[in-house]
XYZ file of C-alpha atoms in Angstrom:
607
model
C 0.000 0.000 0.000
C 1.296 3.088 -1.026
C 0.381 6.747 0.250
C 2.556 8.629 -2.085
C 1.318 11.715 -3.335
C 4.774 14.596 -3.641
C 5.631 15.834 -6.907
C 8.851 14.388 -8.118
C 11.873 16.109 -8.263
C 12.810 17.120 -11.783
C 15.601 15.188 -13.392
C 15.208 12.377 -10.246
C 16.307 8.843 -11.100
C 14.926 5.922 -9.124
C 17.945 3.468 -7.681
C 18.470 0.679 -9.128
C 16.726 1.066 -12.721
C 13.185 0.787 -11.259
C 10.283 2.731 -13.218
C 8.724 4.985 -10.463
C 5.024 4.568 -10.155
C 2.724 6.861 -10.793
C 0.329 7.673 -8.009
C -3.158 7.448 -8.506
C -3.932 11.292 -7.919
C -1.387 12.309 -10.942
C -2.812 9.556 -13.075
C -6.425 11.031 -12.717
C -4.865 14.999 -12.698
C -3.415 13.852 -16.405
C -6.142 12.141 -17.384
C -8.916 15.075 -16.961
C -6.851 18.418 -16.848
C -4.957 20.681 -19.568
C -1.712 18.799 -20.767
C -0.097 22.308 -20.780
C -0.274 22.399 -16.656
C 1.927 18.588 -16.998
C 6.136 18.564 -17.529
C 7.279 17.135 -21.034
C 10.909 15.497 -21.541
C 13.061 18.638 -20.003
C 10.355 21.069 -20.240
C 8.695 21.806 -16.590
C 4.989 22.277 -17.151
C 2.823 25.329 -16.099
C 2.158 23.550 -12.893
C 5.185 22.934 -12.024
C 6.700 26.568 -12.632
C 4.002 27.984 -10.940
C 4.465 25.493 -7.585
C 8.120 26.473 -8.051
C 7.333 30.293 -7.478
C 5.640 29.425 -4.257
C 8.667 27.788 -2.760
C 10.228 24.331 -2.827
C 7.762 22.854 -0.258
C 5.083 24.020 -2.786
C 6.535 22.185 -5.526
C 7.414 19.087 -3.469
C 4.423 18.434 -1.474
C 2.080 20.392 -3.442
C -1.401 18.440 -2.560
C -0.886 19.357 1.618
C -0.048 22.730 0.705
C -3.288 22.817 -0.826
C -5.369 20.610 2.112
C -3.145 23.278 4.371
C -4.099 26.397 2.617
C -8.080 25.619 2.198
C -8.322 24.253 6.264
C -6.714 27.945 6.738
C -9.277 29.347 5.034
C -12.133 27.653 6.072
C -10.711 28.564 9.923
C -10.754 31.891 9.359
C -14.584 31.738 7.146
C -16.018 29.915 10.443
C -14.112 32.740 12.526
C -16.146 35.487 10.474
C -19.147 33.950 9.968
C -19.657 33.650 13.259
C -19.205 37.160 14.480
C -20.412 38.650 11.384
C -22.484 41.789 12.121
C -25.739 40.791 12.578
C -28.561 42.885 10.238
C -31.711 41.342 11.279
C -34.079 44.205 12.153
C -36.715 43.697 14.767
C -40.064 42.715 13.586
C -42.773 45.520 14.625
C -45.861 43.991 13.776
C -44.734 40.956 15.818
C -46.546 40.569 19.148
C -44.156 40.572 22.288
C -40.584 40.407 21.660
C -39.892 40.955 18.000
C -37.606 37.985 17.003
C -34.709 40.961 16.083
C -31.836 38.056 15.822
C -33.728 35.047 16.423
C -34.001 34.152 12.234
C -30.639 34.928 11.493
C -29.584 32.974 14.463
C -31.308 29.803 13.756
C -30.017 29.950 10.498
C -26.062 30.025 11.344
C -26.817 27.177 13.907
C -26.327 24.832 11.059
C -23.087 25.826 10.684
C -20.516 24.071 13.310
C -18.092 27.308 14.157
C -16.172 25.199 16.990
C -15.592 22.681 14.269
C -11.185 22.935 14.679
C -11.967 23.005 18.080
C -13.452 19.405 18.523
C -11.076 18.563 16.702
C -8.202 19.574 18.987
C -7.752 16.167 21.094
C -6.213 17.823 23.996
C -9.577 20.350 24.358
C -11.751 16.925 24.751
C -9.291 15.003 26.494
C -8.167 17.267 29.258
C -11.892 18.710 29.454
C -13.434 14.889 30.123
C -10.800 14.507 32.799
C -10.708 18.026 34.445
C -14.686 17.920 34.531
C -15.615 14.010 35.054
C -17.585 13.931 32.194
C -18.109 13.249 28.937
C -18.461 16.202 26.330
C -19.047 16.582 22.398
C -15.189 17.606 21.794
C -14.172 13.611 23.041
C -15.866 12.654 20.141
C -13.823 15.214 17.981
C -10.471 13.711 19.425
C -11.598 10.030 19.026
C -12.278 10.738 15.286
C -9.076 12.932 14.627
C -7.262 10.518 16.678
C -8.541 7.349 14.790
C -7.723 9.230 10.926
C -4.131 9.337 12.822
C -3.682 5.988 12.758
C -3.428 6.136 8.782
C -1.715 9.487 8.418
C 0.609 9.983 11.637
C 0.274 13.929 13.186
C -2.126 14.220 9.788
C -3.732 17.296 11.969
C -0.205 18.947 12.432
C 0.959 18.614 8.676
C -2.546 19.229 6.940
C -5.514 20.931 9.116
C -4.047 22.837 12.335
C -4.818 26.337 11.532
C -1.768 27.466 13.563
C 0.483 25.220 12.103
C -0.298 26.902 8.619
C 0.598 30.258 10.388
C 3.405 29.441 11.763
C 4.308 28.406 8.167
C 3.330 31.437 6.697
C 4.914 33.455 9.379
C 8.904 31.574 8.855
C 8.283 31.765 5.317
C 7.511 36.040 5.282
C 9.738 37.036 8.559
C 11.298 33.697 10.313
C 13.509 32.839 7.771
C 15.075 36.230 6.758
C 16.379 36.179 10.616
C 18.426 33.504 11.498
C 21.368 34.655 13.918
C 18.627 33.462 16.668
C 18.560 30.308 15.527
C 19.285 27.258 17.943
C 20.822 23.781 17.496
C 18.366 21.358 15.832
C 18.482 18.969 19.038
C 18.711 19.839 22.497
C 17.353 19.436 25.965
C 14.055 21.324 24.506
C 13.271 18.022 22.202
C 11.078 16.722 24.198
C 9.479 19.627 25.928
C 5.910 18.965 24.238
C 5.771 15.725 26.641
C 6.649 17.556 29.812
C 4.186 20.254 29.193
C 1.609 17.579 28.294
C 1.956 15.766 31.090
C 1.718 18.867 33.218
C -1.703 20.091 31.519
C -2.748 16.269 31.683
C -2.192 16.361 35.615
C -3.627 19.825 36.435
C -6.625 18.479 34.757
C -6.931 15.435 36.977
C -6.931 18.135 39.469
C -10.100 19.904 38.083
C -8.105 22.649 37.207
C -7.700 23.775 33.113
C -4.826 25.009 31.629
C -5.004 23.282 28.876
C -6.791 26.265 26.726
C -3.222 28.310 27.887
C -0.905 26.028 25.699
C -4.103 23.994 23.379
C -2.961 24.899 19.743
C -6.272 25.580 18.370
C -7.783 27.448 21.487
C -4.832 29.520 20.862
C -5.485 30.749 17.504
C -8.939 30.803 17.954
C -8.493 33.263 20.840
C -5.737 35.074 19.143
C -7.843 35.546 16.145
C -11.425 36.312 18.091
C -10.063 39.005 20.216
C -9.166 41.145 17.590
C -10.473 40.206 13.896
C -14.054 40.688 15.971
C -13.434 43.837 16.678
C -12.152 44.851 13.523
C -14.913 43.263 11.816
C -17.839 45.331 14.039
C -16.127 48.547 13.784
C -15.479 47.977 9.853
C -19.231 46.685 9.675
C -21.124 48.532 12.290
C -19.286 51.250 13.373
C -16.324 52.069 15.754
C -18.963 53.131 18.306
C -19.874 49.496 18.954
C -16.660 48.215 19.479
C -15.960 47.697 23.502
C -12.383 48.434 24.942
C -9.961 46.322 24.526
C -8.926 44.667 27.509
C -5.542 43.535 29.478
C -7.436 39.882 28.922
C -7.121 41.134 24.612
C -3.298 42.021 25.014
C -2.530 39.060 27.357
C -3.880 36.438 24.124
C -2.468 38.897 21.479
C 1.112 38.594 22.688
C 0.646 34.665 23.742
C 0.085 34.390 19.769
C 2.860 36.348 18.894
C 5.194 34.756 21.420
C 4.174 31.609 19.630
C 5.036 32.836 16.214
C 8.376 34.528 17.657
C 9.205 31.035 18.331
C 10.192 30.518 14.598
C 13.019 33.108 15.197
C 14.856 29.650 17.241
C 13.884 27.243 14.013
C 11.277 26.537 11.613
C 8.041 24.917 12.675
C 9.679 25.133 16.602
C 6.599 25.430 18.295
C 4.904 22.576 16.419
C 8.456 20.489 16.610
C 9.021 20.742 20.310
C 6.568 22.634 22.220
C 2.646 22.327 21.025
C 1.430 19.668 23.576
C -1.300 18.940 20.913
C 1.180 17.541 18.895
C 2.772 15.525 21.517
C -1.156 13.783 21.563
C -0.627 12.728 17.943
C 3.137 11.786 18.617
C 2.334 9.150 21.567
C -0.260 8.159 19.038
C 2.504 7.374 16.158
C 4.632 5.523 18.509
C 1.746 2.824 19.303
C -0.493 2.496 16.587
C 0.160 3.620 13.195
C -0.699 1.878 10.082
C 1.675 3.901 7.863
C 5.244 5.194 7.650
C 7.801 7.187 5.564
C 10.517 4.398 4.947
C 14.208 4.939 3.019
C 15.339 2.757 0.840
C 18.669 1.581 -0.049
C 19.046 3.812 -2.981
C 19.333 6.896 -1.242
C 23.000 8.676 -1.261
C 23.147 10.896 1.490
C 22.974 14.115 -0.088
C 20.986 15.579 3.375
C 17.949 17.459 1.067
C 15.361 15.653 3.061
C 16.962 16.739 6.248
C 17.088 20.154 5.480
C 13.810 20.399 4.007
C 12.012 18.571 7.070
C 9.445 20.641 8.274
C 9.315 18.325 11.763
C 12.829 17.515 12.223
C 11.300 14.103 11.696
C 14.397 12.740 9.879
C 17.552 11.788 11.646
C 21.239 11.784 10.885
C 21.184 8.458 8.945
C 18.249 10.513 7.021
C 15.772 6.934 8.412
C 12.626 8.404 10.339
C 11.717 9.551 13.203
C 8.451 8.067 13.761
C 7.270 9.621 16.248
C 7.481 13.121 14.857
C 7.033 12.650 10.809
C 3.515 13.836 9.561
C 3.666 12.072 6.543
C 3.839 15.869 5.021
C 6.003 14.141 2.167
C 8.385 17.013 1.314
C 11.330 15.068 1.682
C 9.960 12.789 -0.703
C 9.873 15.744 -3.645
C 13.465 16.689 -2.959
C 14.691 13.311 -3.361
C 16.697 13.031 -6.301
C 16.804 9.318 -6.515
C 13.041 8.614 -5.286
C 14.528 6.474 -2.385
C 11.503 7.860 -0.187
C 8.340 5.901 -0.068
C 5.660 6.276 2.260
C 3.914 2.542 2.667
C 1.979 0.781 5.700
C 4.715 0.224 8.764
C 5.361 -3.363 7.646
C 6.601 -3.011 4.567
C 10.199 -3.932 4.442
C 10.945 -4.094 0.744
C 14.323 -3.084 0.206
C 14.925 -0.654 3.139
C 17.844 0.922 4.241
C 19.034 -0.353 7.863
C 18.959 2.334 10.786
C 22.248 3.331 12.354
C 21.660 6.491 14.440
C 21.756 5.390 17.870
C 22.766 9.454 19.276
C 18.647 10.153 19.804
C 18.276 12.351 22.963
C 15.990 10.111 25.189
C 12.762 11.415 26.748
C 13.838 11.867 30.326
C 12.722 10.711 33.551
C 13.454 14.295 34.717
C 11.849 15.928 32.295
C 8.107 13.558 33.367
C 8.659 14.227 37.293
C 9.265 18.134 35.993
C 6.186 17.953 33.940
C 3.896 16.558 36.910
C 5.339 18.690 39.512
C 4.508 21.859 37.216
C 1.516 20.754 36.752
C 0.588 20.606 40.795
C 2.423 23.899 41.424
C 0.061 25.684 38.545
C -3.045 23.674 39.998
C -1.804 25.243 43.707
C -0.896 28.939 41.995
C -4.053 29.329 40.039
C -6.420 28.075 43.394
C -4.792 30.291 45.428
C -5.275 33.373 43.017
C -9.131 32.778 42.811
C -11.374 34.129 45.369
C -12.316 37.329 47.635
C -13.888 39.242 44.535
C -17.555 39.160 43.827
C -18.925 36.207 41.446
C -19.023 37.230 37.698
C -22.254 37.255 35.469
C -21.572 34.194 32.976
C -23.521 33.860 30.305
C -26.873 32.062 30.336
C -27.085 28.436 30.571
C -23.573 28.232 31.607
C -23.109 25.034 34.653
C -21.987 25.630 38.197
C -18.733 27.741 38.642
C -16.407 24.881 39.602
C -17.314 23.294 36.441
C -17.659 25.944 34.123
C -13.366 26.657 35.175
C -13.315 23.189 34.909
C -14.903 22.850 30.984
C -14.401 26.373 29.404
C -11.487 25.972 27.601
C -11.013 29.742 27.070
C -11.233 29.759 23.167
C -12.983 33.393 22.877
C -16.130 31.497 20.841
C -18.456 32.872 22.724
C -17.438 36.196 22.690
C -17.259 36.735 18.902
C -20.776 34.604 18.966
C -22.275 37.534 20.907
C -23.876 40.060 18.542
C -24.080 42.816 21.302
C -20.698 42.369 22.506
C -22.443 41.546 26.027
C -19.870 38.940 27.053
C -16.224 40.181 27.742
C -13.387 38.187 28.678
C -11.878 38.226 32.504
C -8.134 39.602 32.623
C -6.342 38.578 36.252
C -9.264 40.424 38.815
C -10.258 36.606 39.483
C -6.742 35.875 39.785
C -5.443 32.928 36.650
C -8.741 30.587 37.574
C -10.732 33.465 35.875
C -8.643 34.530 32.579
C -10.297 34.530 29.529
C -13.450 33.024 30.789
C -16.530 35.002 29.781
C -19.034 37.327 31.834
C -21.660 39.272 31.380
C -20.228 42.998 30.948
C -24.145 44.792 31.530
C -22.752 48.053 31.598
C -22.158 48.167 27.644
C -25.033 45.843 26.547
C -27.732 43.547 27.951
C -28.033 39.976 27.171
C -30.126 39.812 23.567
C -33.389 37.750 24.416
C -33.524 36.419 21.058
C -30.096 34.781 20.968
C -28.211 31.627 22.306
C -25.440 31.886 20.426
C -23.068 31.190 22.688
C -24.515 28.283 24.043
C -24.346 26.806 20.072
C -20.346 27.749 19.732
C -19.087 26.535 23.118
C -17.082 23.203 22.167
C -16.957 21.582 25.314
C -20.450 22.072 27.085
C -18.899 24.778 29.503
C -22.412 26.945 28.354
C -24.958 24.447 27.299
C -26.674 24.335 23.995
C -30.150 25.131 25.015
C -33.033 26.221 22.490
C -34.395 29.621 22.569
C -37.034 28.795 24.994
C -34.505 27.773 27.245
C -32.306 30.179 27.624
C -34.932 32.753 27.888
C -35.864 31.516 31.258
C -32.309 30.665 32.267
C -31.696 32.983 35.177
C -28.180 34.344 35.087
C -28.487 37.030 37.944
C -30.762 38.966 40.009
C -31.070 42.826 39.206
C -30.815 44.966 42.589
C -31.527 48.957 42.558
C -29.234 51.044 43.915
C -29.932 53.866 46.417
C -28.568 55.911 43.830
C -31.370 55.714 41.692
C -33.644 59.216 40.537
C -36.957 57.965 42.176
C -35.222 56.583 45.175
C -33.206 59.056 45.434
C -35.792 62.013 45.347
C -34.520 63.829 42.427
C -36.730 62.922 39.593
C -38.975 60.237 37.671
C -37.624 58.037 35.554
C -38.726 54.381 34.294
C -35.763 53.533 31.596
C -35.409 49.976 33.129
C -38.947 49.559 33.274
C -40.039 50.277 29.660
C -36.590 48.425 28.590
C -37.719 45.289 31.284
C -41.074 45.500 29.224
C -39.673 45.936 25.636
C -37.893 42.232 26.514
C -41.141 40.549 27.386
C -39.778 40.224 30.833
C -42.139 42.590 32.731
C -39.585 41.918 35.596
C -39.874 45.997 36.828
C -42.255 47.263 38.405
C -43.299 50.291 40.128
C -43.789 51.694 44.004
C -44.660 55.360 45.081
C -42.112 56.849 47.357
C -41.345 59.954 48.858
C -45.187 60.490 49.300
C -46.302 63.445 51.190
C -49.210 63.042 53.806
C -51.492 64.915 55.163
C -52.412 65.205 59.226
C -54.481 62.923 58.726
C -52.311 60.359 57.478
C -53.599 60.256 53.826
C -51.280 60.775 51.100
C -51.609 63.815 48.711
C -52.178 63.557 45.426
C -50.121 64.283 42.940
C -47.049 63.857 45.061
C -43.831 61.465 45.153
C -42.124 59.548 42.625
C -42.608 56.175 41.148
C -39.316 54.140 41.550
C -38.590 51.037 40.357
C -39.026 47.797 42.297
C -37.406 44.057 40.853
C -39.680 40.889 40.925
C -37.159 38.550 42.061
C -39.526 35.680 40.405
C -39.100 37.311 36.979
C -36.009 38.858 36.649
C -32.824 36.757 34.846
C -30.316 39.425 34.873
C -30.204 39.895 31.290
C -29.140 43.174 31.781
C -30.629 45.212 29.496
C -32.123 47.425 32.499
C -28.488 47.741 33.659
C -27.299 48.435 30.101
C -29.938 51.331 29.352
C -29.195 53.377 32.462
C -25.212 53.176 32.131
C -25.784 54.256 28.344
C -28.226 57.117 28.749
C -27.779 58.471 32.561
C -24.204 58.206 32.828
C -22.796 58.516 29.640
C -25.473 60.518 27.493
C -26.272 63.045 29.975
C -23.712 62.275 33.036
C -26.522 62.982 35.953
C -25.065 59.645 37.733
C -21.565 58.632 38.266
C -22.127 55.050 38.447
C -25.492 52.601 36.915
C -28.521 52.927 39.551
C -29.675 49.284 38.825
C -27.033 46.320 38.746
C -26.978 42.550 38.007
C -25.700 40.787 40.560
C -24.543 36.813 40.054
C -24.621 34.667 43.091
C -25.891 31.613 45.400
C -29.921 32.596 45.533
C -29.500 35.162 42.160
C -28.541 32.838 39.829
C -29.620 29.147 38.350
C -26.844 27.210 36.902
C -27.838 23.410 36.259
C -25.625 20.821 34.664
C -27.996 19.003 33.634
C -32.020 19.410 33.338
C -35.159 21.710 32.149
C -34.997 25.707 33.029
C -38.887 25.477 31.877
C -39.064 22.590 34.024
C -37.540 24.493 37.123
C -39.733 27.540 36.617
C -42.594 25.847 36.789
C -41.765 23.524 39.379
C -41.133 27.488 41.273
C -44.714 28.564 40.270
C -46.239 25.780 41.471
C -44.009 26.130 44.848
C -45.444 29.798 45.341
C -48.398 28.731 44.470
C -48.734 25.845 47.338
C -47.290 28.857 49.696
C -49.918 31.363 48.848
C -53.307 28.708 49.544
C -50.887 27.648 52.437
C -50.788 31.201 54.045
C -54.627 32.136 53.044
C -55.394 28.800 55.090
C -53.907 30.270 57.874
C -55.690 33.383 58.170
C -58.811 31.418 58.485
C -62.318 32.572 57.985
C -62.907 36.385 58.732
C -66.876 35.599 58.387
């Protein structure tokens, strides 16, 4: 069984007088497209000079370039579809709520945005063991992990979106600086294991860290924080754009850093550090069904080596199994075709290993790995606590396992259309970074959307329907004593009409500051009517909190802080991991109900 699918080498002879064979992709390329795009005799074909313009992994491995280049693409498609302004106007001859985003919603819940994410292994793996349980991104990991078998670290060579940056990065800026650059081996070789390990015990712990050093979570973030952004103010104006954040900056340079990293080698992050990869490589060295093999043909001349994206190839120029991606590269630049790629048994012909100077994964290195891992599960516990419990979005699960689940990828916040959830920076110490809350101040929670909910890879916000999350109680409103009516100064029912607007009719009024007479009767025409929350109604949405902020203290400046604020906490907030919100409202009804018959039993009969 071959797997062969590089682009020769021009002018390559095959050892030992053997015709190469053509593989079954160029045989079907010749057979339907132009024969000007094919090489004749000495004469490169169009293809061919046009691969070679695009670099000599282009022309040797030209198929992955493409799978790389259109999984890039569709990454960064899924990135703005999902936080693509939305235009859906509210419908005003709708009774109640007007469905505003509810179509346009429904209709981009079709469309799987998390889709890299699942298929990140380490984001289901280390969220199944840091939260007990079992999540839709396993699945993801199992599949990815299972195409693995066939094409060893295929995800790292083909599909990881960060990969192909990293790539596009050494090939604009990394390799025009190379006075940085390190040894190819050194202690750092097997640093991917070590930082594994560490994530892998921290999440035995319950504590995640894996969406700190996940590839995919950290391109997604990387990406979200800032093409969002761009995209709203571009689309909807700068107006609508919220601050950046410390929790922006922090992701933005993580990216970088993790770009900078080709400055030490190409592909270093992917090679040594990306404790994705090191999933896929324990994979390769247990079950694989195919390798890159050498054959006796080959004649030293070191091309493969130096054109090894993986550093998959050692001194002897036989295979490092564990790292190769069966990327094929080396097999383009082989001027005597003595590279095949074949199923692991094959042993036709094969040049015998010799290296024996391979640095060995060290016992060190593990103990390092596990003790990091319990120092960052200690550091992180130790920074969380004494501030007041965030607003998370609706539907999310209880706070010990919503750290435990969210993997931090920024989904959720580009899935927002009002720009409602923000990410944490370091106020709820490391626990709390990245993870999203409900930022009321700039916008309310949209009744009409549960976006998030759809986007969030790893259950951490549940994927409730509409009807749902619309009764999913996030927070509990509270007035200040700051507010106009309260206060005395003036009448004023934003919150109310805005309550009312969302179908929520959680506001209501009470008369206050009422003047009486000597008799004890109140005068008309006196006092203010201030508003009063219905603890039995309200869900903290926010859009009560939202309104005031934007038109008291911004717009006109007549308060210094928002009169009415959503507050998260034990009695203000419902947060089930598993069950009906419906289901617990009415089971509340009925509860208040029972209390009210209970209490007019008590007062007896008056006649």
């Amino acid at each position: 069984m071959r797997l062969s699918h590089f682009l020769t080498r021009r002018g390559a002879k095959p050892g030992r007088n053997r015709e190469p064979r053509r593989a079954l992709l160029h045989r079907v390329a010749r057979k339907w497209l132009p024969g000007f795009l094919f090489s004749t005799g000495d004469k490169p074909g169009g293809a061919r000079r046009g691969l070679r313009r695009l670099g000599p992994s282009w022309e040797s491995a030209p198929l992955r370039r493409v799978i790389q280049t259109a999984c890039f693409v569709l990454f960064c498609l899924l990135l703005l579809y999902v936080c693509w302004p939305y235009s859906v106007q509210p419908d005003g001859n709708a009774s109640g709520w007007p469905s505003h985003y509810a179509d346009g919603l429904q209709q981009r819940e079709s469309i799987d945005a998390e889709l890299f994410l699942t298929l990140d292994p380490l984001v289901g793996i280390s969220t199944a063991v840091a939260g007990r349980t079992w999540n839709w991104a396993l699945l993801g990991a199992g599949v990815i992990l299972v195409v693995g078998i066939l094409i060893p670290r295929g995800f790292c060579g083909y599909l990881c979106p960060l990969g192909t940056l990293i790539d596009l990065f050494d090939f604009v800026v990394g390799r025009r600086v190379r006075r940085h650059r390190v040894a190819e081996r050194g202690w750092w070789v097997h640093l991917k294991y070590y930082l594994l390990t560490g994530t892998l015990v921290a999440a035995a712990c319950g504590t995640m860290v894996a969406g700190y050093f996940a590839a995919i979570p950290v391109v997604t973030r990387g990406f979200a924080f800032f093409m969002s952004p761009l995209q709203l103010g571009m689309e909807r104006g700068w107006h609508q754009v919220p601050a950046l954040t410390p929790g922006h900056l922090i992701s933005g340079l993580l990216l970088l850093l993790v770009l900078a990293l080709g400055f030490l080698g190409p592909r270093f992050w992917c090679r040594y550090v990306c404790p994705t990869g090191a999933v896929f490589s324990l994979g390769n060295r247990f079950v694989r069904a195919s390798e890159r093999k050498v054959e006796n043909s080959c004649i030293d001349c070191g091309r493969c080596v130096a054109m090894c994206p993986f550093d998959a190839i050692k001194p002897d120029f036989t295979t490092r199994v564990m790292d190769c991606t069966l990327c094929q590269t080396c097999g383009g630049v082989c001027p005597t075709k003595a590279i095949k790629f074949v199923d692991r048994w094959n042993s036709e012909d094969l040049r015998p290993e010799s290296w024996a100077g391979e640095i060995p994964v060290s016992r060190r290195g593990f103990l390092g790995g596990i003790a990091g891992g319990l120092a960052g599960v200690l550091g992180i516990r130790s920074t969380f606590g004494g501030h007041a419990p965030p607003v998370r979005p609706p539907m999310s699960v209880p706070e010990p396992q919503f750290l435990e689940l969210c993997i931090r990828c920024g989904e959720c916040f580009q899935a927002c259309p009002n720009s409602v959830l923000q990410p944490m920076t370091l106020e709820a110490g490391l626990d709390g970074l990245w993870t999203p809350r409900v930022t009321a101040d700039w916008s309310g929670c949209e009744p009409s959307c549960n976006n998030c909910g759809q986007v969030c890879p790893t259950g951490a916000i549940r994927p409730l329907p509409l009807e749902e999350k619309r009764v999913a109680r996030m927070g509990l409103a509270e007035v200040k004593a700051s507010c106009l009516p309260w206060a005395g100064t003036v009448d004023c029912q934003l919150c109310v009409d805005e309550c009312h607007r969302a179908g929520y009719d959680a506001i209501e009024f009470q008369r206050v500051h009422t003047e009486v007479n000597p008799d004890g009767v109140a005068v008309e025409g006196t006092g203010l009517s201030a508003p009063v929350v219905l603890v039995d109604r309200c869900v903290g949405c926010g859009l009560c909190q939202s309104v005031c902020h934007r038109k008291l203290v911004k717009a006109k400046g007549v308060l210094e802080s928002t009169a009415i604020v959503v507050h998260a906490g034990p009695g203000k907030e419902d947060r089930l991991i598993r069950g009906s919100y419906l289901q617990l409202r009415k089971q509340e009804e009925e509860k208040r109900r029972k209390e009210s018959l209970r209490k007019l039993e008590e007062l007896g009969d008056f006649y």
